[in-house]
């Protein structure tokens, strides 16, 4: 399924030109227009899924295999020191384009990209409560 008004459907299927690092029958990997670091790319399925929770299992499996292969190639080619794979679901999680995508973000020593979080605090009681809630689903 492709969505008429979805920009990533258009880009993934070639309707809008993009700088493409990889393409096969299911996916396209493009450079992000607002990169966090040099080489920040997005892995887009050609079919429309709003987010992770809509993704078919078969596509979900392929996502990680593709991400692994392309991120490795990018890391070597760009001389990156590390790589973040980031995937946002829902506005609260920072998703701004509602077509599933995986960010492939090369990291360079001292690049200062603001991707990681400051550790918070928890308690054993809270951890048990979280476990109970998830187990009861
Ligand atoms: P999200 O915040 O939804 O996880 O990520 C959306 C990403 O898409 C952002 O990093 C943003 O810079 C990128 N982006 C938004 N529109 C376009 C576009 O038209 N072309 C490309 N190449 N990237 C886009
Ligand atoms: Zn779409």
Coordinates of C-alpha atoms and ligand atoms in Angstrom, one line a residue:
X1 CA 0.0 0.0 0.0
X2 CA 1.2 3.5 -0.8
X3 CA -0.3 6.7 0.5
X4 CA -1.2 9.5 -1.8
X5 CA -0.1 12.3 0.5
X6 CA 3.0 10.7 2.1
X7 CA 6.3 12.3 1.2
X8 CA 8.3 9.2 2.1
X9 CA 6.1 7.0 -0.1
X10 CA 6.9 9.3 -2.9
X11 CA 10.6 9.4 -2.2
X12 CA 10.9 5.6 -1.5
X13 CA 9.2 4.9 -4.9
X14 CA 11.2 7.4 -6.9
X15 CA 8.4 10.0 -7.3
X16 CA 10.5 12.6 -5.7
X17 CA 14.2 12.5 -6.4
X18 CA 16.6 11.9 -3.5
X19 CA 20.3 11.1 -3.0
X20 CA 20.0 7.3 -2.8
X21 CA 22.7 5.2 -1.2
X22 CA 20.9 1.9 -1.7
X23 CA 17.8 0.5 -3.3
X24 CA 16.2 -2.9 -3.8
X25 CA 12.6 -4.0 -4.4
X26 CA 11.5 -3.4 -0.9
X27 CA 13.6 -0.5 0.4
X28 CA 15.4 2.7 -0.4
X29 CA 18.1 4.4 1.7
X30 CA 18.4 8.1 1.3
X31 CA 20.5 10.9 2.8
X32 CA 18.6 12.9 5.4
X33 CA 18.0 16.6 4.5
X34 CA 18.6 17.7 8.0
X35 CA 21.5 15.5 9.1
X36 CA 22.5 15.0 12.7
X37 CA 26.0 14.1 11.5
X38 CA 27.8 13.7 8.2
X39 CA 26.2 10.8 6.3
X40 CA 22.9 10.6 8.3
X41 CA 20.7 8.4 6.2
X42 CA 17.1 7.0 6.4
X43 CA 16.1 3.5 5.5
X44 CA 12.6 3.6 4.0
X45 CA 10.3 0.7 3.1
X46 CA 8.6 1.2 -0.3
X47 CA 5.3 0.2 1.2
X48 CA 3.5 2.5 3.6
X49 CA 3.6 1.6 7.3
X50 CA 2.9 4.4 9.7
X51 CA 5.3 3.1 12.4
X52 CA 6.9 0.0 13.9
X53 CA 3.6 -1.3 15.2
X54 CA 2.1 -1.4 11.7
X55 CA 5.1 -3.1 10.1
X56 CA 4.6 -6.7 8.9
X57 CA 6.9 -9.2 10.6
X58 CA 8.5 -10.2 7.3
X59 CA 9.4 -6.5 6.6
X60 CA 10.6 -5.9 10.1
X61 CA 13.1 -8.8 9.8
X62 CA 14.4 -7.4 6.5
X63 CA 14.8 -3.9 8.1
X64 CA 17.5 -5.0 10.5
X65 CA 19.3 -7.1 7.9
X66 CA 19.4 -4.2 5.5
X67 CA 20.3 -1.7 8.2
X68 CA 23.2 -3.9 9.3
X69 CA 24.6 -4.3 5.8
X70 CA 24.2 -0.6 4.8
X71 CA 25.3 0.9 8.1
X72 CA 28.5 -1.2 8.0
X73 CA 29.2 -0.1 4.5
X74 CA 28.6 3.6 5.4
X75 CA 30.8 3.3 8.5
X76 CA 33.7 2.0 6.5
X77 CA 33.3 4.5 3.6
X78 CA 32.9 7.5 5.9
X79 CA 35.5 6.6 8.4
X80 CA 32.9 6.8 11.2
X81 CA 33.9 5.8 14.7
X82 CA 30.4 4.4 15.6
X83 CA 26.9 4.2 14.4
X84 CA 23.5 4.9 16.0
X85 CA 20.3 3.2 14.7
X86 CA 17.4 5.3 15.8
X87 CA 13.7 4.6 15.1
X88 CA 11.0 6.9 16.4
X89 CA 7.4 5.9 16.9
X90 CA 4.8 8.5 17.7
X91 CA 5.0 12.3 18.2
X92 CA 6.0 11.8 21.9
X93 CA 9.0 9.8 20.7
X94 CA 10.1 12.5 18.2
X95 CA 8.5 11.0 15.0
X96 CA 7.7 13.8 12.5
X97 CA 7.2 11.8 9.3
X98 CA 4.5 9.1 9.8
X99 CA 6.0 6.6 7.4
X100 CA 8.2 4.0 9.1
X101 CA 11.9 4.8 8.8
X102 CA 15.1 3.8 10.5
X103 CA 17.8 6.5 11.0
X104 CA 21.3 5.4 10.3
X105 CA 23.5 7.9 12.0
X106 CA 27.3 7.7 11.7
X107 CA 29.1 8.9 14.8
X108 CA 32.4 10.6 15.0
X109 CA 34.5 11.0 18.1
X110 CA 33.5 14.4 19.6
X111 CA 30.8 15.1 17.0
X112 CA 28.5 16.4 19.8
X113 CA 25.3 15.1 18.1
X114 CA 22.5 15.2 20.7
X115 CA 21.2 11.6 20.3
X116 CA 21.9 10.0 23.7
X117 CA 20.1 10.6 26.9
X118 CA 21.2 11.5 30.4
X119 CA 20.5 8.5 32.7
X120 CA 17.5 9.0 35.0
X121 CA 16.6 7.2 38.2
X122 CA 14.3 4.3 39.2
X123 CA 13.6 2.1 42.2
X124 CA 13.2 -1.6 42.6
X125 CA 9.5 -1.1 43.3
X126 CA 9.0 0.8 40.0
X127 CA 10.9 -1.8 38.1
X128 CA 8.7 -4.6 39.5
X129 CA 5.6 -2.5 38.7
X130 CA 6.7 -2.1 35.1
X131 CA 7.5 -5.8 34.8
X132 CA 4.0 -6.6 36.2
X133 CA 2.3 -4.3 33.8
X134 CA 4.1 -5.7 30.7
X135 CA 3.7 -9.3 31.8
X136 CA -0.1 -8.8 32.2
X137 CA -0.5 -7.8 28.6
Ligands
LIG1 P1 11.6 11.5 12.5 O1 11.7 12.7 13.3 O2 10.2 11.3 11.9 O3 12.1 10.2 13.1 O4 12.6 11.7 11.2 C1 12.2 12.4 10.1 C2 13.5 12.7 9.4 O5 13.2 12.9 8.0 C3 14.2 14.0 9.9 O6 15.5 13.6 10.3 C4 14.2 14.9 8.7 O7 15.3 15.7 8.6 C5 14.0 14.0 7.5 N1 13.2 14.5 6.4 C6 12.0 15.2 6.5 N2 11.6 15.5 5.2 C7 12.6 15.0 4.4 C8 12.7 15.0 2.9 O8 11.8 15.5 2.2 N3 13.8 14.5 2.4 C9 14.8 13.9 3.2 N4 15.8 13.3 2.6 N5 14.7 13.9 4.5 C10 13.6 14.4 5.1
LIG2 ZN1 4.2 6.5 3.2

